[in-house]
Amino acid sequence: MSEIKTNDEPLELPASVLEYLQTKHSTVKNEYRTPDGHFSEHCGMIALEIAKILITAGRKPHIALVSEDVHEGGFVKTKDLVPKAFGNKVTWGAHWVCVCDGYALDPILGVPVLIEHYTQSVFGESIKTANLLTYEKILEFIRVQDDD
């Protein structure tokens, strides 16, 4: 196990999770695209892959959804999410991230960060997060995926 110290709170993670975050960090830094411009990654699949690694290591992660509605001119729309890492070139309507033991694990950052600091770290502002997939739902998804 490797220990990451973030905001004075230790987090012990399996080395495989840290390796995955760092390896994936190098692939997502190109705005989730291959060198020829095709999308090659998806935050939901990445979050589930991290969750699977954590579950294999005996942890109980969940998947959080970063998304917020805003009211403009009598209409409700989804707030634009602009990750700082991509220099305002990418805008999303929502983003998935794996969360375990109070930490967000997202290869955009490449290291775990406390969930309460996550959206500020990635998007430069506080944005609502909600539990999207519980640990039990992730297990169900993994079972279905393994059956295929």
mmCIF file of C-alpha atoms in Angstrom:
data_model
loop_
_atom_site.group_PDB
_atom_site.id
_atom_site.type_symbol
_atom_site.label_atom_id
_atom_site.label_comp_id
_atom_site.label_asym_id
_atom_site.label_seq_id
_atom_site.Cartn_x
_atom_site.Cartn_y
_atom_site.Cartn_z
ATOM 1 C CA MET A 1 0.000 0.000 0.000
ATOM 2 C CA SER A 2 1.129 3.532 -0.724
ATOM 3 C CA GLU A 3 0.215 6.443 1.476
ATOM 4 C CA ILE A 4 -0.798 9.807 0.073
ATOM 5 C CA LYS A 5 -0.973 12.715 2.449
ATOM 6 C CA THR A 6 -3.460 15.319 1.300
ATOM 7 C CA ASN A 7 -4.585 18.179 3.520
ATOM 8 C CA ASP A 8 -2.962 16.545 6.586
ATOM 9 C CA GLU A 9 -5.135 13.417 6.391
ATOM 10 C CA PRO A 10 -3.390 10.181 5.357
ATOM 11 C CA LEU A 11 -5.009 7.950 2.772
ATOM 12 C CA GLU A 12 -3.635 4.503 2.181
ATOM 13 C CA LEU A 13 -4.311 3.218 -1.297
ATOM 14 C CA PRO A 14 -3.225 0.103 -3.123
ATOM 15 C CA ALA A 15 -0.254 0.884 -5.381
ATOM 16 C CA SER A 16 -2.353 -0.331 -8.334
ATOM 17 C CA VAL A 17 -4.801 2.559 -7.820
ATOM 18 C CA LEU A 18 -2.023 5.157 -7.723
ATOM 19 C CA GLU A 19 -0.399 3.619 -10.800
ATOM 20 C CA TYR A 20 -3.739 3.688 -12.641
ATOM 21 C CA LEU A 21 -4.344 7.351 -11.695
ATOM 22 C CA GLN A 22 -0.900 8.390 -12.854
ATOM 23 C CA THR A 23 -0.984 6.364 -16.077
ATOM 24 C CA LYS A 24 -4.487 7.587 -16.935
ATOM 25 C CA HIS A 25 -3.433 11.155 -16.056
ATOM 26 C CA SER A 26 -1.041 11.055 -18.991
ATOM 27 C CA THR A 27 -3.788 9.893 -21.384
ATOM 28 C CA VAL A 28 -6.534 12.297 -20.269
ATOM 29 C CA LYS A 29 -4.275 15.348 -20.364
ATOM 30 C CA ASN A 30 -4.926 15.391 -24.135
ATOM 31 C CA GLU A 31 -8.562 16.303 -23.425
ATOM 32 C CA TYR A 32 -9.625 12.637 -23.439
ATOM 33 C CA ARG A 33 -8.568 12.351 -27.088
ATOM 34 C CA THR A 34 -6.065 10.339 -29.081
ATOM 35 C CA PRO A 35 -3.364 12.306 -30.941
ATOM 36 C CA ASP A 36 -5.568 12.235 -34.078
ATOM 37 C CA GLY A 37 -8.438 13.924 -32.209
ATOM 38 C CA HIS A 38 -10.793 11.005 -31.531
ATOM 39 C CA PHE A 39 -12.293 10.614 -28.082
ATOM 40 C CA SER A 40 -10.569 7.720 -26.350
ATOM 41 C CA GLU A 41 -11.741 7.980 -22.761
ATOM 42 C CA HIS A 42 -14.919 8.523 -20.776
ATOM 43 C CA CYS A 43 -15.065 9.717 -17.181
ATOM 44 C CA GLY A 44 -17.746 7.173 -16.289
ATOM 45 C CA MET A 45 -15.725 4.216 -17.514
ATOM 46 C CA ILE A 46 -12.602 5.546 -15.796
ATOM 47 C CA ALA A 47 -14.486 6.021 -12.500
ATOM 48 C CA LEU A 48 -15.845 2.472 -12.710
ATOM 49 C CA GLU A 49 -12.411 1.057 -13.496
ATOM 50 C CA ILE A 50 -10.936 2.801 -10.446
ATOM 51 C CA ALA A 51 -13.849 1.489 -8.357
ATOM 52 C CA LYS A 52 -13.201 -2.073 -9.579
ATOM 53 C CA ILE A 53 -9.536 -1.818 -8.550
ATOM 54 C CA LEU A 54 -10.556 -0.532 -5.122
ATOM 55 C CA ILE A 55 -13.176 -3.266 -4.664
ATOM 56 C CA THR A 56 -10.590 -5.907 -5.555
ATOM 57 C CA ALA A 57 -8.442 -4.412 -2.777
ATOM 58 C CA GLY A 58 -11.313 -4.733 -0.284
ATOM 59 C CA ARG A 59 -12.506 -1.104 -0.341
ATOM 60 C CA LYS A 60 -16.066 0.243 -0.740
ATOM 61 C CA PRO A 61 -16.047 3.117 -3.256
ATOM 62 C CA HIS A 62 -18.968 4.934 -4.817
ATOM 63 C CA ILE A 63 -19.310 7.078 -7.922
ATOM 64 C CA ALA A 64 -20.173 10.753 -7.542
ATOM 65 C CA LEU A 65 -21.771 12.960 -10.155
ATOM 66 C CA VAL A 66 -20.562 16.517 -10.526
ATOM 67 C CA SER A 67 -23.421 18.513 -12.022
ATOM 68 C CA GLU A 68 -25.401 21.572 -11.133
ATOM 69 C CA ASP A 69 -28.500 23.209 -12.566
ATOM 70 C CA VAL A 70 -28.584 26.962 -13.055
ATOM 71 C CA HIS A 71 -31.571 29.225 -13.685
ATOM 72 C CA GLU A 72 -31.240 31.638 -16.603
ATOM 73 C CA GLY A 73 -34.048 33.769 -17.979
ATOM 74 C CA GLY A 74 -36.792 31.550 -16.623
ATOM 75 C CA PHE A 75 -35.108 28.368 -17.846
ATOM 76 C CA VAL A 76 -33.159 25.698 -16.026
ATOM 77 C CA LYS A 77 -30.005 24.450 -17.706
ATOM 78 C CA THR A 78 -26.991 22.434 -16.689
ATOM 79 C CA LYS A 79 -24.030 24.487 -15.532
ATOM 80 C CA ASP A 80 -21.032 24.302 -17.864
ATOM 81 C CA LEU A 81 -18.146 22.462 -16.222
ATOM 82 C CA VAL A 82 -14.773 23.694 -17.458
ATOM 83 C CA PRO A 83 -11.833 21.667 -16.144
ATOM 84 C CA LYS A 84 -8.807 23.883 -15.521
ATOM 85 C CA ALA A 85 -6.395 21.200 -16.726
ATOM 86 C CA PHE A 86 -7.582 21.642 -20.309
ATOM 87 C CA GLY A 87 -7.194 25.415 -20.504
ATOM 88 C CA ASN A 88 -10.866 26.257 -21.216
ATOM 89 C CA LYS A 89 -10.850 24.032 -24.332
ATOM 90 C CA VAL A 90 -13.269 21.471 -22.897
ATOM 91 C CA THR A 91 -16.751 22.000 -21.479
ATOM 92 C CA TRP A 92 -18.896 19.294 -19.936
ATOM 93 C CA GLY A 93 -22.440 19.176 -18.630
ATOM 94 C CA ALA A 94 -21.580 16.571 -15.994
ATOM 95 C CA HIS A 95 -18.632 14.546 -14.751
ATOM 96 C CA TRP A 96 -18.284 11.231 -12.888
ATOM 97 C CA VAL A 97 -15.606 10.582 -10.290
ATOM 98 C CA CYS A 98 -14.783 7.630 -8.057
ATOM 99 C CA VAL A 99 -14.883 8.421 -4.332
ATOM 100 C CA CYS A 100 -13.484 6.281 -1.547
ATOM 101 C CA ASP A 101 -12.972 7.059 2.134
ATOM 102 C CA GLY A 102 -13.750 10.743 1.561
ATOM 103 C CA TYR A 103 -11.327 11.183 -1.334
ATOM 104 C CA ALA A 104 -12.021 11.792 -5.015
ATOM 105 C CA LEU A 105 -9.811 9.708 -7.292
ATOM 106 C CA ASP A 106 -9.666 11.335 -10.711
ATOM 107 C CA PRO A 107 -6.853 11.038 -13.245
ATOM 108 C CA ILE A 108 -7.406 14.666 -14.245
ATOM 109 C CA LEU A 109 -5.482 15.457 -11.063
ATOM 110 C CA GLY A 110 -3.473 12.232 -10.948
ATOM 111 C CA VAL A 111 -3.615 12.099 -7.137
ATOM 112 C CA PRO A 112 -6.408 11.684 -4.576
ATOM 113 C CA VAL A 113 -7.959 14.855 -3.167
ATOM 114 C CA LEU A 114 -10.474 15.313 -0.373
ATOM 115 C CA ILE A 115 -13.954 15.340 -1.900
ATOM 116 C CA GLU A 116 -14.765 18.714 -0.336
ATOM 117 C CA HIS A 117 -11.852 20.237 -2.301
ATOM 118 C CA TYR A 118 -12.340 18.240 -5.484
ATOM 119 C CA THR A 119 -14.462 20.569 -7.632
ATOM 120 C CA GLN A 120 -12.362 23.569 -6.617
ATOM 121 C CA SER A 121 -9.224 21.660 -7.623
ATOM 122 C CA VAL A 122 -10.578 20.469 -10.979
ATOM 123 C CA PHE A 123 -12.964 23.240 -12.036
ATOM 124 C CA GLY A 124 -11.781 26.230 -9.986
ATOM 125 C CA GLU A 125 -15.111 26.597 -8.206
ATOM 126 C CA SER A 126 -17.444 24.816 -5.835
ATOM 127 C CA ILE A 127 -19.958 22.690 -7.730
ATOM 128 C CA LYS A 128 -22.538 20.295 -6.317
ATOM 129 C CA THR A 129 -21.690 16.617 -6.181
ATOM 130 C CA ALA A 130 -24.159 13.830 -5.562
ATOM 131 C CA ASN A 131 -23.865 10.100 -5.043
ATOM 132 C CA LEU A 132 -24.611 8.581 -8.446
ATOM 133 C CA LEU A 133 -23.750 4.903 -7.954
ATOM 134 C CA THR A 134 -23.555 3.267 -4.567
ATOM 135 C CA TYR A 135 -21.049 0.552 -3.783
ATOM 136 C CA GLU A 136 -23.841 -2.013 -4.189
ATOM 137 C CA LYS A 137 -24.791 -0.684 -7.649
ATOM 138 C CA ILE A 138 -21.145 -0.828 -8.721
ATOM 139 C CA LEU A 139 -20.994 -4.478 -7.609
ATOM 140 C CA GLU A 140 -24.162 -5.153 -9.611
ATOM 141 C CA PHE A 141 -22.649 -3.492 -12.693
ATOM 142 C CA ILE A 142 -19.433 -5.493 -12.338
ATOM 143 C CA ARG A 143 -21.406 -8.761 -12.072
ATOM 144 C CA VAL A 144 -23.415 -7.946 -15.211
ATOM 145 C CA GLN A 145 -20.271 -6.908 -17.068
ATOM 146 C CA ASP A 146 -18.485 -10.127 -16.049
ATOM 147 C CA ASP A 147 -21.469 -12.207 -17.237
ATOM 148 C CA ASP A 148 -21.212 -10.780 -20.762
#
